[in-house]
């Protein structure tokens, strides 16, 4: 495997600021973040001013900037975790890495601090292998390879469009699970990256992700907003919806999605039991969407991420609109998003 | 939500057979003694039947050589490979147990990162006794493991999972590479201990290695035919691969799960890459046709048992792969012979069980 070179100019780190004081967060990530350009988007609902430490190259976007750029768009809400998507929209770089502001670098099994950005970029720059499962996980990793029986014609792989990282300490469990296991913490460091096979759905967590903006930028859609949408991960499914769309689109465009390393260390926040009341809406919606995503097929004519989102929106409106008005709203937001992307995102 | 499993893992010592193909000796069993001694072994002796294979003291076993296979199966013995470890599937057929663990005679006990010996059999049992989740990928891997669970966004309706039919283990030290890769990287060793078990999603094929493999014989046994390899055959080292593609299509159809990952064993012997290349050569080309065949294979609604699925698959093999090489016509026929032999050996076993039960009940 050839050494992957990470070009500082190719990467934007997008941070959705749901807390006003980013000092601890950014200082913890300084060794990793300082060489890159940062796009910090302040949750429009946040009243206090942002506190950002010195030593970073960052552009900061607040409510007024968002409104100026986006105009009077009505179906897309950039509040809460969705504020990050604004950062995806205005970024000009090839790769975007996005980490929640309550996460700090994790340590690997050798006790070494994990450079999550570097690992994400390596994941994105090495091929993915969605058509056949490799039992030794990522074959492009040093010390690994394709195993006996892996067809040779599939060994060059496809471009990786999305890299989904994981979390030590507070894993991304839903509220009911965390409420029932309040002391459960994730201490298992699984030293693997693997390609999620074609046609396999997965829950993409927005806590620690990276993507190739040139390939799939518009496919990360801020579309599904719960009525009780909140400021804790337990109170949202926007990233789950987004991930299901991106995976279906990647499958259609023959792009890869990887999951596994890097880990980040996620801290305690909020109370799972309190969030239970809001969680059920999201849980119910998830049940409705599974058969849809299992069977959705996009037309051959959809060859770009924008086309795919448009087609996806149509399918959502037609097939899921009647199940719950939330989906009609999501479809409308997706259509709006494509328009926005074409005018702002591609500029 | 997944239930936590802090209770001890059942031994299943009367429900599991360990099937070992061998042509050399069984010295490796000494290292496995603490873990294997309580189980019944089925040794399938390949090669020269006049050679005496010494089994270490204290093990409970049955041993079959080629003469035994010919005697037991008669003309149907033609489906069992000779001079290839594929012959091990004879062991699956004659077993009377619910679970099978098969291991190669150059595989030893590995150590985990803390330096402890890995009880591979125990991990396989854990894998087989807990559900699989083929319909939706869990990013924290096996949600039924201690310390893990389903992540946010995982549909609750899919959290019960499905029964696990196969547990595919991995190897530290000598990795299971094909001949070309072995030639290019003769010194590469697998030193990465990946602490995960995961379900291979529905619709996804994988290369199944028979070196460290366990399965639920009642759920999938008849589909674990390891094909026609070795002596008189144009191909070798594709036995487990063939079985793996077949079982995955069938498991996907029947709603059963296949897991891969832990446990690791220590694979000590690197086979000769030039010898391997000769054996694999045709397979390297053929697999380009075989894979699309299996990826597209569908089974009918009438295929409700493993045997029915397998027979249907054999017909498709004959029809679609028969044109690639006459070998596949032979193989398709052998697949049918295998099922016939399986049913003969196993149905009569069932009848015997029924006969035995009646007198016991009457005695009470």
XYZ file of C-alpha atoms in Angstrom:
711
model
C 0.000 0.000 0.000
C 1.408 3.387 -0.932
C 1.733 5.986 1.760
C -1.253 8.333 1.897
C -0.239 11.983 1.777
C -2.536 14.432 3.485
C -2.592 17.827 1.881
C -3.586 20.565 4.345
C -5.341 22.456 1.572
C -7.674 19.614 0.809
C -9.357 19.436 4.204
C -11.910 21.514 6.072
C -12.835 20.722 9.626
C -16.445 21.665 10.230
C -17.533 22.211 13.796
C -21.132 22.687 14.787
C -20.971 24.774 17.958
C -23.806 23.792 20.263
C -21.818 25.081 23.224
C -20.604 28.646 23.286
C -17.287 27.935 24.992
C -15.185 25.917 22.588
C -11.904 26.474 24.433
C -11.500 23.022 25.989
C -12.681 21.257 22.886
C -10.400 23.105 20.507
C -7.358 23.036 22.754
C -7.762 19.283 23.139
C -7.789 18.922 19.354
C -5.096 21.506 18.695
C -2.299 19.063 17.778
C -4.637 17.541 15.207
C -6.646 20.555 14.000
C -4.096 23.353 13.933
C -2.700 22.619 10.462
C -6.144 22.699 8.845
C -8.728 25.318 8.043
C -11.749 25.278 10.321
C -15.330 26.168 9.535
C -17.136 26.872 12.772
C -20.888 27.213 12.593
C -22.703 28.536 15.635
C -26.087 27.020 16.417
C -28.450 29.899 15.529
C -30.380 29.213 18.726
C -27.311 29.792 20.885
C -27.543 33.169 22.573
C -24.046 33.595 24.011
C -21.036 34.629 21.958
C -18.599 31.947 20.922
C -15.312 31.661 22.777
C -12.620 30.348 20.449
C -8.994 30.021 21.534
C -6.010 31.411 19.588
C -3.896 29.460 17.188
C -6.386 28.281 14.605
C -7.255 29.318 11.090
C -11.022 29.491 11.284
C -14.030 31.043 9.611
C -16.957 31.496 11.945
C -20.559 31.600 10.800
C -23.371 32.806 13.009
C -27.117 33.208 12.570
C -26.860 36.401 10.542
C -24.325 34.929 8.101
C -26.444 31.840 7.682
C -29.493 33.939 6.885
C -27.547 36.103 4.470
C -26.211 33.153 2.501
C -29.232 30.924 2.603
C -31.810 33.646 2.179
C -35.393 33.015 3.025
C -35.222 29.229 2.659
C -38.156 27.877 4.618
C -37.872 24.108 4.675
C -34.331 23.809 5.974
C -33.628 24.438 9.631
C -30.013 24.915 10.579
C -30.645 24.865 14.287
C -29.029 22.426 16.696
C -26.870 19.723 15.157
C -28.117 20.702 11.711
C -25.984 23.832 11.834
C -23.052 21.726 10.642
C -24.663 21.252 7.269
C -24.243 24.947 6.651
C -20.546 24.362 7.087
C -20.661 21.544 4.530
C -22.437 23.911 2.147
C -19.942 26.742 2.304
C -16.770 24.666 2.486
C -14.553 24.799 -0.582
C -12.409 21.808 0.201
C -12.377 18.279 -1.165
C -12.618 16.549 2.212
C -14.705 17.541 5.193
C -14.198 16.159 8.689
C -16.853 16.826 11.293
C -16.686 16.041 15.019
C -19.210 16.938 17.732
C -18.061 19.610 20.166
C -18.338 17.274 23.164
C -15.657 14.884 21.882
C -11.917 14.936 22.464
C -9.120 12.781 21.034
C -9.139 9.150 22.178
C -6.142 6.955 22.972
C -5.497 3.726 21.092
C -4.545 0.392 22.677
C -0.907 1.504 22.864
C -1.921 4.631 24.770
C -1.168 6.927 21.838
C -3.475 9.828 21.027
C -5.496 9.086 17.921
C -5.230 11.576 15.071
C -8.829 11.206 14.003
C -8.486 13.596 11.082
C -5.557 11.711 9.575
C -7.353 8.385 9.932
C -10.503 9.749 8.281
C -8.475 11.127 5.371
C -6.664 7.815 4.951
C -10.044 6.078 4.904
C -11.289 8.484 2.249
C -8.169 8.333 0.135
C -7.882 4.545 0.000
C -10.355 2.454 -1.963
C -13.456 0.881 -0.494
C -14.603 -2.650 -1.292
C -18.398 -2.798 -1.144
C -18.999 -5.667 -3.565
C -17.398 -8.499 -1.612
C -16.590 -8.752 2.070
C -12.927 -9.097 3.051
C -12.606 -11.084 6.265
C -9.350 -9.329 7.176
C -11.209 -6.016 7.050
C -9.492 -3.146 5.216
C -7.162 -4.816 2.703
C -5.347 -1.550 2.033
C -4.200 -1.266 5.618
C -0.544 -1.969 6.349
C -0.086 -5.593 7.371
C -3.342 -6.716 5.767
C -4.482 -7.741 2.310
C -7.247 -9.444 0.410
C -7.735 -13.021 1.569
C -7.778 -16.207 -0.485
C -11.001 -16.394 -2.467
C -11.394 -12.657 -2.981
C -12.039 -12.116 -6.695
C -9.163 -10.368 -8.421
C -11.371 -8.163 -10.555
C -12.789 -6.560 -7.397
C -9.439 -5.801 -5.773
C -8.978 -2.283 -7.073
C -12.066 -1.198 -5.173
C -14.040 2.012 -5.593
C -13.703 5.553 -4.245
C -14.611 5.941 -0.610
C -17.111 8.744 -0.138
C -17.940 8.514 3.574
C -15.896 7.552 6.618
C -17.850 6.792 9.820
C -15.812 6.835 13.006
C -16.650 5.457 16.438
C -16.638 6.587 20.083
C -15.012 5.416 23.283
C -16.565 6.149 26.661
C -20.055 7.367 25.799
C -21.005 5.387 22.724
C -23.779 6.613 20.463
C -26.514 4.524 22.038
C -30.141 5.600 21.942
C -31.892 6.928 25.036
C -33.780 3.753 26.030
C -30.599 1.672 25.839
C -28.489 4.171 27.763
C -31.263 4.698 30.320
C -31.413 0.961 31.017
C -27.629 0.625 31.181
C -26.609 3.934 32.802
C -23.080 2.828 33.623
C -22.341 1.200 30.275
C -19.288 2.734 28.675
C -17.559 1.642 25.507
C -14.028 0.598 26.347
C -13.461 -1.756 23.454
C -11.025 -0.366 20.884
C -11.602 -2.379 17.731
C -8.561 -1.927 15.529
C -10.313 -2.138 12.163
C -11.792 -0.182 9.310
C -14.154 -1.999 7.028
C -16.291 -1.216 4.026
C -20.009 -1.535 4.690
C -21.227 -3.798 1.873
C -23.461 -2.618 -0.929
C -27.173 -2.764 -0.117
C -26.469 -2.975 3.580
C -28.049 -0.196 5.621
C -26.310 1.272 8.634
C -26.978 3.916 11.291
C -24.557 6.734 10.447
C -23.788 8.767 13.516
C -22.968 12.409 12.887
C -20.731 12.557 15.957
C -17.517 11.625 14.148
C -17.637 11.538 10.345
C -15.786 12.626 7.254
C -16.689 12.692 3.601
C -15.497 13.496 0.128
C -17.403 16.691 -0.561
C -16.673 16.577 -4.282
C -18.252 13.154 -4.599
C -21.198 13.259 -2.197
C -21.404 16.726 -0.647
C -25.039 17.404 -1.557
C -26.075 13.922 -0.418
C -25.592 14.818 3.242
C -29.004 16.346 3.738
C -30.369 18.221 6.749
C -33.862 16.994 6.112
C -35.531 14.973 8.842
C -36.361 17.101 11.863
C -38.226 15.665 14.819
C -41.060 17.690 16.349
C -39.215 17.469 19.642
C -35.799 17.988 18.079
C -33.355 18.834 20.811
C -29.777 19.730 21.568
C -28.708 16.241 22.628
C -27.884 13.412 20.230
C -30.613 11.382 21.940
C -33.139 13.904 20.694
C -32.394 13.805 17.011
C -32.307 11.412 14.089
C -31.188 13.916 11.451
C -27.872 12.154 11.009
C -29.480 8.720 10.836
C -31.775 9.860 8.043
C -28.899 11.574 6.297
C -26.786 8.421 6.541
C -29.466 6.183 5.070
C -29.779 8.562 2.123
C -26.028 8.798 1.612
C -25.614 5.025 1.743
C -28.374 4.448 -0.818
C -26.812 7.089 -3.043
C -23.311 5.655 -2.648
C -24.617 2.189 -3.508
C -26.195 3.640 -6.624
C -23.090 5.573 -7.673
C -20.730 2.679 -6.817
C -19.011 4.621 -4.067
C -17.903 3.201 -0.752
C -18.783 3.816 2.870
C -16.333 2.769 5.570
C -16.925 2.274 9.277
C -14.587 1.727 12.217
C -11.483 3.750 13.066
C -10.972 6.473 14.097
C -12.297 6.591 17.644
C -12.952 9.806 19.532
C -13.549 10.102 23.271
C -17.067 11.246 23.935
C -17.979 12.869 27.232
C -21.062 12.692 29.386
C -23.801 15.099 28.590
C -27.450 15.186 29.412
C -29.622 12.530 30.933
C -30.865 9.590 28.913
C -33.993 9.209 31.007
C -35.002 12.819 30.447
C -34.521 12.346 26.730
C -36.721 9.260 26.660
C -39.847 11.342 26.232
C -38.506 12.878 23.031
C -36.850 9.729 21.736
C -39.917 7.705 20.841
C -40.860 9.783 17.870
C -37.501 9.076 16.284
C -37.750 5.376 17.108
C -41.129 5.072 15.430
C -39.962 6.903 12.334
C -37.001 4.553 11.983
C -39.340 1.580 11.765
C -41.208 3.237 8.911
C -38.114 3.951 6.871
C -36.435 0.532 6.862
C -38.557 -1.087 4.130
C -38.219 2.062 2.055
C -34.430 2.176 2.136
C -34.212 -1.570 1.663
C -35.996 -1.365 -1.641
C -35.306 2.115 -3.011
C -33.672 2.099 -6.416
C -32.589 5.220 -8.209
C -32.872 5.551 -11.996
C -29.828 5.024 -14.205
C -30.120 8.624 -15.350
C -29.099 9.860 -11.885
C -25.331 10.081 -12.241
C -24.429 12.861 -9.810
C -25.047 13.309 -6.107
C -27.449 16.206 -6.843
C -29.489 14.101 -9.263
C -29.610 11.319 -6.712
C -30.874 13.585 -3.940
C -33.586 14.921 -6.248
C -34.665 11.394 -7.181
C -34.477 10.314 -3.565
C -36.707 13.248 -2.543
C -39.288 12.209 -5.139
C -39.290 8.640 -3.858
C -39.580 9.788 -0.239
C -42.526 12.029 -1.074
C -44.306 9.304 -3.040
C -43.696 6.340 -0.793
C -43.209 7.761 2.687
C -45.238 10.960 2.459
C -48.450 9.093 3.209
C -46.919 7.309 6.201
C -46.134 10.503 8.115
C -46.172 14.204 7.183
C -42.662 14.414 8.654
C -41.434 12.631 5.527
C -43.150 15.029 3.140
C -41.379 17.824 4.958
C -38.100 15.924 4.674
C -38.624 15.470 0.937
C -39.294 19.180 0.522
C -36.168 20.007 2.506
C -34.134 17.680 0.304
C -35.377 19.386 -2.850
C -34.622 22.774 -1.331
C -31.177 21.562 -0.308
C -30.265 20.582 -3.857
C -31.250 24.042 -5.086
C -29.219 25.636 -2.323
C -26.273 23.435 -3.101
C -26.384 24.341 -6.746
C -26.435 28.046 -6.035
C -24.183 28.259 -2.999
C -22.370 24.992 -2.689
C -20.981 24.788 -6.166
C -19.985 28.460 -6.314
C -31.763 -3.867 23.385
C -29.283 -6.706 23.668
C -29.175 -8.788 26.846
C -25.852 -8.832 28.641
C -24.217 -12.244 28.883
C -22.232 -12.441 32.089
C -23.327 -16.007 32.782
C -20.894 -18.812 31.933
C -20.870 -20.131 28.377
C -22.364 -23.647 28.155
C -19.808 -26.279 27.192
C -22.201 -28.106 24.835
C -19.898 -31.095 25.189
C -22.600 -33.559 24.215
C -23.916 -31.384 21.435
C -20.776 -30.503 19.553
C -18.315 -32.546 17.490
C -14.858 -31.369 16.484
C -14.041 -32.410 12.916
C -10.366 -32.564 11.982
C -9.008 -33.561 8.585
C -5.469 -34.865 8.688
C -2.859 -36.523 6.555
C 0.112 -36.130 8.888
C -0.358 -36.429 12.605
C -2.426 -34.914 15.376
C 0.356 -33.572 17.605
C -1.314 -30.176 17.561
C -4.076 -31.583 19.771
C -1.734 -31.544 22.771
C -1.861 -27.749 22.834
C -5.630 -27.784 22.526
C -6.110 -30.432 25.205
C -7.479 -28.131 27.951
C -10.098 -26.834 25.536
C -10.909 -29.935 23.471
C -10.556 -32.866 25.856
C -14.200 -32.917 26.857
C -15.460 -33.087 23.308
C -15.918 -35.895 20.855
C -13.587 -35.723 17.866
C -14.253 -36.912 14.341
C -10.958 -37.435 12.544
C -11.095 -37.700 8.779
C -7.882 -39.235 7.562
C -6.991 -38.189 4.050
C -4.442 -39.835 1.805
C -2.999 -43.315 2.337
C -5.491 -45.327 4.420
C -2.842 -47.815 5.464
C -0.993 -45.162 7.414
C -1.804 -45.189 11.106
C -2.646 -41.784 12.524
C -1.815 -41.623 16.183
C -4.358 -39.743 18.281
C -2.993 -38.394 21.586
C -4.150 -40.259 24.707
C -7.318 -39.250 26.483
C -9.345 -37.998 23.551
C -12.682 -39.525 22.669
C -12.801 -39.922 18.913
C -13.930 -41.761 15.832
C -11.579 -41.957 12.860
C -12.428 -42.512 9.221
C -9.964 -43.207 6.450
C -10.676 -43.557 2.734
C -11.621 -47.198 3.084
C -14.200 -46.282 5.716
C -15.621 -43.537 3.535
C -15.929 -45.924 0.598
C -17.496 -48.583 2.774
C -20.036 -46.269 4.370
C -21.069 -44.353 1.276
C -20.576 -46.962 -1.421
C -20.806 -45.396 -4.879
C -21.805 -42.090 -3.306
C -18.253 -41.818 -1.923
C -17.421 -40.214 -5.263
C -18.613 -36.889 -3.892
C -15.970 -36.879 -1.151
C -12.634 -35.426 -2.243
C -9.417 -37.394 -1.963
C -5.976 -35.873 -1.282
C -7.513 -32.606 -0.170
C -8.724 -31.368 3.189
C -12.129 -30.981 1.542
C -12.683 -34.553 2.676
C -13.477 -33.111 6.101
C -17.091 -32.615 5.106
C -17.523 -36.353 5.433
C -17.107 -35.690 9.135
C -20.048 -33.271 9.092
C -22.173 -35.895 7.437
C -21.506 -38.692 9.908
C -21.746 -36.515 12.992
C -24.841 -36.902 15.111
C -24.428 -33.611 16.928
C -26.094 -30.246 16.640
C -22.904 -28.211 16.303
C -19.636 -28.727 14.459
C -16.283 -27.088 14.989
C -13.666 -27.748 12.351
C -10.010 -26.842 12.645
C -6.869 -27.541 10.645
C -4.018 -29.573 12.124
C -1.566 -26.661 11.764
C -3.656 -24.317 13.896
C -2.711 -23.697 17.482
C -3.951 -21.760 20.480
C -3.410 -18.022 20.016
C -2.933 -15.405 22.700
C -5.048 -12.292 23.083
C -3.430 -8.850 23.586
C -3.360 -9.409 27.380
C -1.292 -12.559 26.843
C -4.025 -15.024 27.751
C -4.697 -18.187 25.778
C -7.748 -17.846 23.606
C -10.393 -20.511 24.031
C -11.491 -20.486 20.423
C -14.183 -23.082 20.907
C -15.833 -21.107 23.675
C -15.974 -17.998 21.506
C -17.454 -19.939 18.594
C -20.130 -21.299 20.937
C -20.918 -17.767 22.137
C -21.189 -16.668 18.516
C -23.488 -19.537 17.575
C -25.719 -19.219 20.628
C -26.357 -15.509 20.194
C -28.359 -14.031 17.325
C -27.039 -12.485 14.132
C -28.119 -9.196 12.614
C -27.918 -9.458 8.836
C -30.591 -6.917 7.928
C -28.979 -3.769 9.275
C -25.310 -3.182 10.050
C -24.478 -2.330 13.657
C -21.498 0.005 13.775
C -20.506 -1.303 17.218
C -20.293 -4.804 15.745
C -21.915 -7.709 17.619
C -24.492 -6.031 19.866
C -24.901 -9.155 22.005
C -21.329 -9.069 23.304
C -20.582 -7.830 26.793
C -19.993 -4.110 26.737
C -21.605 -3.617 23.329
C -25.134 -2.871 22.173
C -27.207 -1.624 19.289
C -26.426 1.984 18.385
C -28.820 4.894 18.066
C -30.812 4.592 14.895
C -30.828 0.797 14.839
C -34.464 -0.188 14.246
C -35.989 -1.801 17.317
C -37.959 -4.273 15.224
C -34.659 -5.775 14.041
C -33.024 -6.108 17.448
C -34.073 -9.688 18.114
C -31.886 -10.816 15.294
C -31.985 -14.188 13.565
C -30.446 -17.563 14.477
C -26.742 -17.830 13.787
C -25.840 -20.657 11.455
C -22.104 -20.086 10.982
C -19.249 -18.662 13.043
C -16.157 -17.874 10.952
C -12.978 -17.373 12.964
C -9.735 -15.719 11.929
C -5.978 -16.385 12.143
C -2.966 -14.686 13.610
C 0.525 -15.253 12.189
C 0.192 -16.870 8.726
C -2.815 -15.189 7.084
C -5.047 -17.018 4.646
C -3.712 -15.492 1.451
C -3.956 -16.912 -2.045
C -0.862 -18.051 -3.921
C -0.169 -14.824 -5.864
C -0.357 -12.755 -2.663
C 1.853 -15.282 -0.833
C 4.432 -14.969 -3.602
C 4.423 -11.168 -3.427
C 4.385 -10.969 0.379
C 6.046 -14.116 1.715
C 6.938 -12.536 5.055
C 3.687 -10.803 5.880
C 2.211 -11.959 9.157
C -1.146 -11.042 10.594
C -0.376 -9.380 13.906
C -3.523 -7.296 14.183
C -5.948 -8.553 16.831
C -9.300 -7.080 15.902
C -11.541 -7.406 18.933
C -14.803 -7.792 17.053
C -17.411 -10.264 15.926
C -19.809 -9.046 13.288
C -22.634 -10.348 11.144
C -21.961 -10.395 7.415
C -24.891 -8.475 5.942
C -27.546 -10.142 3.848
C -26.700 -9.997 0.179
C -22.989 -9.875 0.768
C -20.693 -12.789 -0.123
C -17.420 -13.522 1.616
C -14.435 -15.893 1.328
C -15.142 -18.571 3.952
C -12.018 -20.219 5.317
C -12.367 -23.724 6.749
C -9.354 -23.482 9.089
C -11.277 -22.244 12.130
C -14.971 -22.637 11.500
C -18.036 -23.592 13.485
C -21.638 -24.061 12.462
C -25.032 -25.227 13.553
C -25.339 -28.524 11.754
C -29.093 -28.664 12.229
C -29.554 -25.276 10.621
C -27.091 -25.448 7.719
C -25.223 -28.786 7.761
C -26.372 -30.127 4.390
C -25.080 -27.013 2.642
C -21.556 -27.426 4.037
C -20.374 -29.582 1.174
C -16.746 -28.821 0.418
C -16.888 -29.765 -3.245
C -14.696 -31.826 -5.532
C -11.053 -31.034 -4.984
C -7.667 -32.722 -4.996
C -6.921 -35.992 -6.729
C -8.383 -36.213 -10.202
C -9.845 -32.735 -9.988
C -8.733 -29.622 -11.874
C -8.754 -27.414 -8.819
C -7.779 -27.197 -5.179
C -7.995 -24.702 -2.282
C -11.488 -23.671 -3.262
C -13.347 -26.208 -1.135
C -14.191 -23.910 1.722
C -14.755 -21.029 -0.668
C -17.340 -23.042 -2.584
C -19.113 -24.043 0.608
C -19.002 -20.450 1.823
C -20.711 -19.066 -1.278
C -23.377 -21.759 -1.144
C -24.115 -21.367 2.560
C -24.287 -17.605 2.328
C -26.855 -17.660 -0.478
C -28.865 -20.227 1.445
C -28.575 -18.450 4.802
C -29.688 -15.192 3.162
C -32.658 -17.019 1.658
C -33.664 -18.790 4.872
C -33.093 -15.794 7.155
C -30.080 -17.225 8.999
C -26.968 -15.379 10.083
C -23.256 -15.741 9.412
C -20.747 -14.158 11.782
C -17.062 -13.466 11.272
C -14.245 -12.176 13.449
C -13.256 -13.634 16.829
C -11.966 -16.131 17.733
C -8.390 -16.091 16.497
C -6.225 -19.174 16.295
C -2.495 -19.212 15.592
C -1.836 -20.494 12.098
C 1.661 -21.907 12.041
C 2.290 -23.413 8.657
C 2.666 -21.490 5.444
C 1.943 -23.809 2.567
C 4.147 -23.736 -0.517
C 2.983 -20.880 -2.743
C 4.096 -22.596 -5.965
C 2.147 -25.731 -5.111
C -0.795 -23.517 -4.177
C -0.596 -21.611 -7.426
C -0.971 -24.844 -9.388
C -4.001 -25.807 -7.337
C -5.640 -22.393 -7.448
C -4.767 -21.480 -11.000
C -8.042 -22.402 -12.640
C -9.975 -21.105 -9.664
C -8.521 -17.631 -10.075
C -10.117 -17.399 -13.501
C -13.238 -19.351 -12.709
C -14.077 -17.267 -9.665
C -14.656 -14.301 -11.970
C -17.627 -16.245 -13.342
C -18.555 -17.991 -10.134
C -18.925 -14.826 -8.069
C -21.450 -13.103 -10.359
C -23.325 -16.405 -10.454
C -23.673 -16.533 -6.679
C -24.369 -12.806 -6.423
C -27.300 -13.213 -8.784
C -28.523 -16.578 -7.502
C -32.038 -16.613 -6.155
C -33.928 -19.515 -4.662
C -37.632 -20.169 -5.060
C -40.283 -19.872 -2.361
C -40.543 -23.663 -2.430
C -36.978 -23.959 -1.202
C -37.916 -24.127 2.453
C -35.290 -26.568 3.712
C -31.523 -26.520 3.362
C -31.614 -29.657 1.228
C -34.209 -28.178 -1.131
C -32.177 -24.988 -1.407
C -29.043 -26.953 -2.130
C -30.632 -29.090 -4.836
C -32.040 -25.976 -6.501
C -28.620 -24.379 -6.357
C -27.030 -27.464 -7.900
C -29.406 -27.221 -10.859
C -28.437 -23.587 -11.360
C -24.750 -24.502 -11.103
C -25.167 -27.091 -13.829
C -27.125 -24.754 -16.056
C -25.149 -21.546 -15.649
C -21.631 -22.659 -14.726
C -21.658 -25.845 -16.785
C -20.796 -23.690 -19.795
C -17.678 -22.332 -18.070
C -16.161 -25.811 -17.696
C -17.441 -29.402 -17.629
C -16.030 -29.564 -14.079
C -19.111 -27.689 -12.902
C -21.423 -30.297 -14.365
C -19.526 -32.904 -12.349
C -19.660 -30.665 -9.295
C -23.410 -30.091 -9.665
C -23.931 -33.857 -9.792
C -21.691 -34.298 -6.770
C -23.779 -31.718 -4.898
C -26.849 -33.882 -5.491
C -24.987 -37.046 -4.495
C -23.912 -35.306 -1.295
C -27.494 -34.436 -0.375
C -28.636 -37.981 -1.128
C -25.854 -39.358 1.043
C -26.611 -36.836 3.796
C -30.288 -37.714 3.875
C -29.549 -41.444 3.840
C -27.096 -41.234 6.716
C -29.082 -38.747 8.727
C -32.647 -39.886 8.230
C -31.788 -43.393 9.268
C -30.125 -41.929 12.349
C -33.385 -40.132 13.140
C -35.328 -43.376 12.753
C -32.983 -45.136 15.144
C -33.510 -42.400 17.708
C -37.269 -42.788 17.484
C -36.987 -46.571 17.942
C -34.777 -46.145 20.987
C -37.121 -43.683 22.622
C -40.178 -45.937 22.629
C -38.799 -48.746 24.836
C -37.483 -46.204 27.366
C -40.908 -44.605 27.651
C -42.573 -48.009 28.035
C -40.096 -49.022 30.745
C -41.168 -46.004 32.791
